[in-house]
Each structure stands twice: as C-alpha cells, then as structure tokens.
Short mmCIF file of C-alpha atoms in Angstrom, two decimals:
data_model
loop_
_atom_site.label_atom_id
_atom_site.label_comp_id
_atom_site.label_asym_id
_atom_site.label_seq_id
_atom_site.Cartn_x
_atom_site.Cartn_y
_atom_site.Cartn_z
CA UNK L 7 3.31 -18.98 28.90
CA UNK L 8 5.20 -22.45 28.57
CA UNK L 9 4.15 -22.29 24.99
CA UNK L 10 5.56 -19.15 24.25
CA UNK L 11 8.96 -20.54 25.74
CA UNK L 12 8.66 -23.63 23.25
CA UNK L 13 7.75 -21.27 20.08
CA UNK L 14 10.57 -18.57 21.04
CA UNK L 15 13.02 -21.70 21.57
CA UNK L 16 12.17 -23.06 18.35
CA UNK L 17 11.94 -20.09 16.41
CA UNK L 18 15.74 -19.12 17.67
CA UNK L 19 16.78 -22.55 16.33
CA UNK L 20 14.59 -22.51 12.74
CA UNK L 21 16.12 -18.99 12.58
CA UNK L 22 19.80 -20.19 11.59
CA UNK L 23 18.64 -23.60 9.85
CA UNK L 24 16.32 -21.42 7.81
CA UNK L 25 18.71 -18.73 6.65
CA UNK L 26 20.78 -22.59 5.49
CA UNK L 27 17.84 -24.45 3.97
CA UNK L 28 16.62 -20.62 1.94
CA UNK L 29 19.26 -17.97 1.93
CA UNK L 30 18.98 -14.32 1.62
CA UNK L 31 18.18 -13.30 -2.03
CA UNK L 32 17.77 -9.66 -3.45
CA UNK L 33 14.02 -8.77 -3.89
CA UNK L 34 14.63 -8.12 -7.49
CA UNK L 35 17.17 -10.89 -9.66
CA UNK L 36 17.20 -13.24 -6.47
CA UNK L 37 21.43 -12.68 -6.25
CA UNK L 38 22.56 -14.26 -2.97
CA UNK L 39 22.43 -11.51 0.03
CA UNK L 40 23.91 -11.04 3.45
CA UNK L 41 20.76 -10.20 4.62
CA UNK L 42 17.29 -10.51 3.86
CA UNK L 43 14.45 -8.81 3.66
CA UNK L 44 16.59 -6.16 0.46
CA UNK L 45 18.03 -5.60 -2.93
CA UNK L 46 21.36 -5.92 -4.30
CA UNK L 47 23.24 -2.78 -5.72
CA UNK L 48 22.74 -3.03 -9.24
CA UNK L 49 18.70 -3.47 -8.40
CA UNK L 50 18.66 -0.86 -6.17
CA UNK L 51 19.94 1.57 -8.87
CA UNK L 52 16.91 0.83 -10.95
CA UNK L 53 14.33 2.01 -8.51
CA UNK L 54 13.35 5.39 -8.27
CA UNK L 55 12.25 6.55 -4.90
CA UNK L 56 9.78 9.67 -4.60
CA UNK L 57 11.83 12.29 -2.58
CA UNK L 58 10.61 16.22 -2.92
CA UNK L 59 10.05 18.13 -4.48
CA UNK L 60 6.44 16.31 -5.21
CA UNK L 61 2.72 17.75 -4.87
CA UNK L 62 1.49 17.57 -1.28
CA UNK L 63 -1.67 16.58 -1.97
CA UNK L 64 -0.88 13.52 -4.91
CA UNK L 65 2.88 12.73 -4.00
CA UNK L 66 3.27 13.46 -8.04
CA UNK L 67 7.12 13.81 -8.28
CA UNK L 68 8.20 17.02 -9.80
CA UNK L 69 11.26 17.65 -12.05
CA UNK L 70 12.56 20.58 -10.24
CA UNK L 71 11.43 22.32 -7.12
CA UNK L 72 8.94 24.70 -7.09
CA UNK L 73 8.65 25.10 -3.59
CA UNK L 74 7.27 23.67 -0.52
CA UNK L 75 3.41 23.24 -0.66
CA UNK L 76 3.46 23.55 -4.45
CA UNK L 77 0.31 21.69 -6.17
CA UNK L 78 0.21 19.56 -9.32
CA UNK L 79 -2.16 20.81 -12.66
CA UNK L 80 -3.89 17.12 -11.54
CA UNK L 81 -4.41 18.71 -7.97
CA UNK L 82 -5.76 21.58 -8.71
CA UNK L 83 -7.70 20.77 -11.72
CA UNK L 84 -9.40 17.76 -10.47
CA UNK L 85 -9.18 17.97 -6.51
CA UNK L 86 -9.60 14.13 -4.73
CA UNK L 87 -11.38 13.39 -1.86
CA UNK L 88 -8.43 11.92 0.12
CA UNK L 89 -6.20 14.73 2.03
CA UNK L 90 -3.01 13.29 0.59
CA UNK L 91 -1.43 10.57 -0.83
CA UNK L 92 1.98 9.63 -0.80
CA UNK L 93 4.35 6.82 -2.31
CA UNK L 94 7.53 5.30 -1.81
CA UNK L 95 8.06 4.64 -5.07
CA UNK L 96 7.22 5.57 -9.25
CA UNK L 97 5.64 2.11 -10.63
CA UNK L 98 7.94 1.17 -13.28
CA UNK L 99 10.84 -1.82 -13.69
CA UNK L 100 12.03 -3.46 -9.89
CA UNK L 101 8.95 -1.31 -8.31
CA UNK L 102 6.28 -3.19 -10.84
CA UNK L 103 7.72 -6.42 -10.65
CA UNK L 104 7.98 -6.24 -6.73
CA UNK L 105 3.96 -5.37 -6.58
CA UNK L 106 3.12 -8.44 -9.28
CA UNK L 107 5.47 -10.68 -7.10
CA UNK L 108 3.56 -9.93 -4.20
CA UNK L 109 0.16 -9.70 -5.51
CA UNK L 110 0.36 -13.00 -7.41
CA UNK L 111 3.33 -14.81 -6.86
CA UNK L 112 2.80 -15.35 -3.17
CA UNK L 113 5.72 -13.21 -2.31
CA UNK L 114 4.88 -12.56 1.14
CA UNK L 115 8.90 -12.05 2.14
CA UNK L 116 8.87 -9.06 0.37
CA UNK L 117 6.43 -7.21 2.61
CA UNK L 118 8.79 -6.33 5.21
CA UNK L 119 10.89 -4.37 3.10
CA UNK L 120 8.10 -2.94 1.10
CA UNK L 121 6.40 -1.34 4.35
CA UNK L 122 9.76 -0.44 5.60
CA UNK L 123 9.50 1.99 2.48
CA UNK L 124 6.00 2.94 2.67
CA UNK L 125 6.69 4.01 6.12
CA UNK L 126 9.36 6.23 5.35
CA UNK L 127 7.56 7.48 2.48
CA UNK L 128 4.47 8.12 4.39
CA UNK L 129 5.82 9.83 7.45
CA UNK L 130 2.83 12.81 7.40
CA UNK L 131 0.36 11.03 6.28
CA UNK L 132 0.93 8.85 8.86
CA UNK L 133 1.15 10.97 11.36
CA UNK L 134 -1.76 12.60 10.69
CA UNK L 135 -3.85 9.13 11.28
CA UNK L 136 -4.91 7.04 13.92
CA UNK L 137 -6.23 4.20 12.57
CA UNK L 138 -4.44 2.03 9.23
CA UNK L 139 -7.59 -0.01 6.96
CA UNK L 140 -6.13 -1.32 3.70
CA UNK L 141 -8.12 -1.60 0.31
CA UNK L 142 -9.94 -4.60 0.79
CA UNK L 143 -10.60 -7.40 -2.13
CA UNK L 144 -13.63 -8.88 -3.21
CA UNK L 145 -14.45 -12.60 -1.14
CA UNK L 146 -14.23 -14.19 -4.06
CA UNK L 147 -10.61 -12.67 -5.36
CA UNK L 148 -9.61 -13.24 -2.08
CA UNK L 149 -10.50 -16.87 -2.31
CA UNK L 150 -8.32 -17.39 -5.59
CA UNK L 151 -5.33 -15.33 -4.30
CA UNK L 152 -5.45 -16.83 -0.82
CA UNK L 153 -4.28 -13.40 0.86
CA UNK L 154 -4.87 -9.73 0.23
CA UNK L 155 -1.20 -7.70 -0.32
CA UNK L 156 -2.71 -4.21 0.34
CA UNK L 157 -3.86 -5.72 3.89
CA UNK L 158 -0.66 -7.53 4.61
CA UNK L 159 1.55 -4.13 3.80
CA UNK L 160 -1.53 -2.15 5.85
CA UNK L 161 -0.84 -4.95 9.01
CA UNK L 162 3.16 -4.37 8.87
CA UNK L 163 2.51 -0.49 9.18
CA UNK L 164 0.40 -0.42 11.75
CA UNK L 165 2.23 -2.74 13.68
CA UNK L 166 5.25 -0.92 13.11
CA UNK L 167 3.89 2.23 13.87
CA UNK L 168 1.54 1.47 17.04
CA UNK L 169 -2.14 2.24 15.16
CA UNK L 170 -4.65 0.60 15.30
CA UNK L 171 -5.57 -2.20 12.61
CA UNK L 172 -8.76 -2.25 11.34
CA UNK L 173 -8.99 -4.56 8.57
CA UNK L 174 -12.42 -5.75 8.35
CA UNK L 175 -13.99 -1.95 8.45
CA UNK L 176 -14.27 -1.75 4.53
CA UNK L 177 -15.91 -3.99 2.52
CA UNK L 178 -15.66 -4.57 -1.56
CA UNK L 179 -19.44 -4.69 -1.14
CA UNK L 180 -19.78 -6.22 -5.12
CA UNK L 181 -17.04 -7.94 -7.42
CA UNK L 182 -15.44 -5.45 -9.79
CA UNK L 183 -13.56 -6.33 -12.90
CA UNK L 184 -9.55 -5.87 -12.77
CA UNK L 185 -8.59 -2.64 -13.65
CA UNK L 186 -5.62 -3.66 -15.71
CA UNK L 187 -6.23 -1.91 -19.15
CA UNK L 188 -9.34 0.20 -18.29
CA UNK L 189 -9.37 3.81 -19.10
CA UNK L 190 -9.50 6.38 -16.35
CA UNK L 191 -13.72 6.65 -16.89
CA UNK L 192 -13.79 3.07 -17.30
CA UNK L 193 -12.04 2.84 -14.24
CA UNK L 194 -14.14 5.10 -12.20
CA UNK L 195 -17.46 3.53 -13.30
CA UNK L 196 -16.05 0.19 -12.73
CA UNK L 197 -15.33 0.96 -8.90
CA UNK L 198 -18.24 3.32 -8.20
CA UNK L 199 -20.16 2.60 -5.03
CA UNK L 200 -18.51 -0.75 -4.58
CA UNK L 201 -16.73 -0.12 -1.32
CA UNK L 202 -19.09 0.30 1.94
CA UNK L 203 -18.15 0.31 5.86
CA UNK L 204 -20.74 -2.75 7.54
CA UNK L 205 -23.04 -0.65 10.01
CA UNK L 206 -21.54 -2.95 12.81
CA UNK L 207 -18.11 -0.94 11.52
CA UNK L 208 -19.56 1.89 11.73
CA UNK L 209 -18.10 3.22 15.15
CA UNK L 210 -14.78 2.32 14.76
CA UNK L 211 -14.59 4.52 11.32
CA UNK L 212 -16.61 7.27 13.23
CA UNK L 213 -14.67 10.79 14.06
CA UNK L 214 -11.00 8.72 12.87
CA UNK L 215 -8.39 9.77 10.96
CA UNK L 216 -7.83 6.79 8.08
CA UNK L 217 -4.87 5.87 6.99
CA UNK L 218 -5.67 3.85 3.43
CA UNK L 219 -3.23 1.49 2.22
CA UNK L 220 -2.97 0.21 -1.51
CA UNK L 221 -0.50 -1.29 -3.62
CA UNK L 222 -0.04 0.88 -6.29
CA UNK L 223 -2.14 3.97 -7.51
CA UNK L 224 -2.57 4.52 -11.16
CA UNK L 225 -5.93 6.91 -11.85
CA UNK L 226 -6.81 7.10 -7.95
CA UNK L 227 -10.13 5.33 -8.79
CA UNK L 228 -9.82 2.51 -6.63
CA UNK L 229 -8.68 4.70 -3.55
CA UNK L 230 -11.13 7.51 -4.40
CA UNK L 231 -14.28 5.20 -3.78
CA UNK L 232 -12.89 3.49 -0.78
CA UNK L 233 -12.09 7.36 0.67
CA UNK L 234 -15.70 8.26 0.06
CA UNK L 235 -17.58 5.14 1.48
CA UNK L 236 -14.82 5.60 4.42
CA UNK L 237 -16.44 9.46 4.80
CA UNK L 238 -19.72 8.25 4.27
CA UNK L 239 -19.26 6.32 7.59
CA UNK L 240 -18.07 9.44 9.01
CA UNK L 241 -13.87 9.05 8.53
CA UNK L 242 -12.75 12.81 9.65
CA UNK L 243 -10.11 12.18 7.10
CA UNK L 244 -8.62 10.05 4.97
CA UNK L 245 -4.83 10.16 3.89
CA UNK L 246 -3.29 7.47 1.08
CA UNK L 247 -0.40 5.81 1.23
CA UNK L 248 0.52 2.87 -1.64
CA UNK L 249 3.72 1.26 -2.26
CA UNK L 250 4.42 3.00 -5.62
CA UNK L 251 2.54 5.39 -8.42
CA UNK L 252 2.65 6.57 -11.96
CA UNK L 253 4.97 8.96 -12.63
CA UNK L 254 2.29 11.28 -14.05
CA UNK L 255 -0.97 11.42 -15.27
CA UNK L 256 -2.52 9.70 -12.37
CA UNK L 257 -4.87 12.40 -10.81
#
C-alpha cells in the first residue's frame, strides 16, 4: 500500500514534467496538440471512419444505404466463420500509417486513441462477447518486434470495457511468412492450421463468446484461421474487431 502512495505521488509529478520534456503531438504529422493521445484537424479530415450503412456481417462500407441488415456480394458469396467483424476505420493514408507506426515503429502512445476507436466501432460485437484474445504473433516475431500491437489494442479494450483478457489462449503454433504482397490463396495457405488454443487453454475458450482483435483485415485469412482453431476449442462464437479494413474486396 505505501508503494502505491509513492508510484501515485510520483506519477502526479512525472505527469506535468512529462507533458514539458514530450508534448502533445497529433498522431498523424506530429503538429503540437493541447492534448494527447489525438489528431489535428487537417489529419483528421483524411481519415475515413466506417459509419452505416456497412454489411453486418464484414463491416464492408456501402455507398448508399440499402437498409439495415443488408449483406455484402463477399458475405453472401463466400460466408466466414466469424459472426461479424467490424472496423473503425478503411486502411488507407493516416489509418495505414497509424497501424505501420504502431506495428514497427514502437508507437505504443498511439494505442489509446486507436482502441478508443475500435471501441466505438465495435459496440455489438462487443457486446455480444465475454472474453477479448488478440491475434497472437509467432515467438520468434515477437522477439524482433519486442511487443505484439494486436495484443496491446486487445488489453486497452478489455480493460476499458470490463472483459476478461485472455491473451495467452491462442497460439501461432508455427512461423508464417508476412502476408504483405500475398494473394488471397496465397494468403489462406500461408495461415492454414497455424493458430491452435494449448489444451491447458482449453477451458477458458470453452462455451465463450470471443472477441478477436487484429490490426487491420485485408482478405480475412489471418482472422479466419484464428476463428476456427478458437471453435475448434469450443469458442460459442467468435466476433472480429480490427482497427481498420479494405475498403472492398476483402471477403
């Protein structure tokens, strides 16, 4: 208890000086800010939040509204194994360059703001889950990145919204090759059966509702596999949410 006094004492202090020694800049040209974790005006013009009308089942924006509950061709022709997915945001300009700053530039300040999104974004499919596992990397990725972004947006939401964390219940059971620049079979065959849940993971997957938290969704491959080794365990469902995804053509 003492401790906690000292930390939340020092903390109050390194607040101020902090904000001094490393002020506020927008997530996207680094202008100065009154406030931190955001984006300045002009950058916020660029990004293109998903708002309906959108499939229900892929999140896919649509151009006009075709009414609530509408599907997507992708949807319907080519159903997935997850019970929805939904982003905050179409992966293009501020949105890619916020996911590459995070995923490799060590941009762990922007993860408040981008879960802030996801959260609004995702407000069914959270709701409809009780337990948040993000879309874990290989050891050895891991290693070389030093931290996972799809767990650190996963622990912010599930902190956020009171569900339980459960990052260690899927495992990237074999190293895959980056998808950058695969084709959507090349994809799929790179990812297939690499994701498993560790028998001593087993109960916590059992009878739950996942929530499944990626970065960005392209072709679905990636999430796809992790849904159906997350089933295999017995998941009851499995809902999607990512920080952004292609405007179309992702499936």
């Amino acid at each position: 208890m003492g401790m906690d006094l000292v930390w939340r004492g020092l903390s109050r202090v390194a607040g101020p000086i902090g904000r001094l020694i490393y002020p506020p800049v927008c997530a996207g040209c680094g202008a100065a800010l009154a406030r931190a974790p955001a984006v300045c005006s002009q950058c916020w013009r660029s990004l293109r939040f998903i708002e309906r009308p959108y499939c229900e089942v892929l999140g896919l924006p649509f151009s006009y509204d075709l009414g609530r509950g509408f599907l997507s061709a992708e949807a319907i022709a080519d159903p997935p194994v997850f019970a929805r997915l939904r982003a905050a945001l179409v992966y293009e300009t501020l949105a890619a360059r916020m996911v590459a700053s995070l995923k490799y530039a060590d941009r762990a300040d922007l993860v408040p703001l981008m879960a802030a999104w996801m959260r609004r974004a995702g407000e069914e499919a959270i709701a409809a889950s009780d337990l948040v596992v993000p879309v874990p990397l290989h050891a050895r990725r891991l290693m070389r990145r030093r931290f996972n972004q799809s767990a650190e947006l996963a622990r912010a939401i599930a902190r956020a919204e009171r569900l339980a964390y459960a990052p260690m219940s899927l495992r990237r059971r074999r190293a895959t090759r980056s998808q950058v620049g695969l084709g959507p079979d090349e994809r799929r065959e790179n990812v297939r059966g690499a994701f498993e849940v560790p028998a001593a993971q087993s109960g916590t997957v059992r009878g739950r509702r996942v929530l499944l938290v990626d970065d960005v969704y392209t072709t679905g491959a990636t999430v796809s596999a992790a849904t159906l080794a997350l089933k295999r365990a017995g998941a009851a469902e499995v809902s999607v949410l990512v920080f952004a995804r292609v405007a179309a053509g992702g499936g």
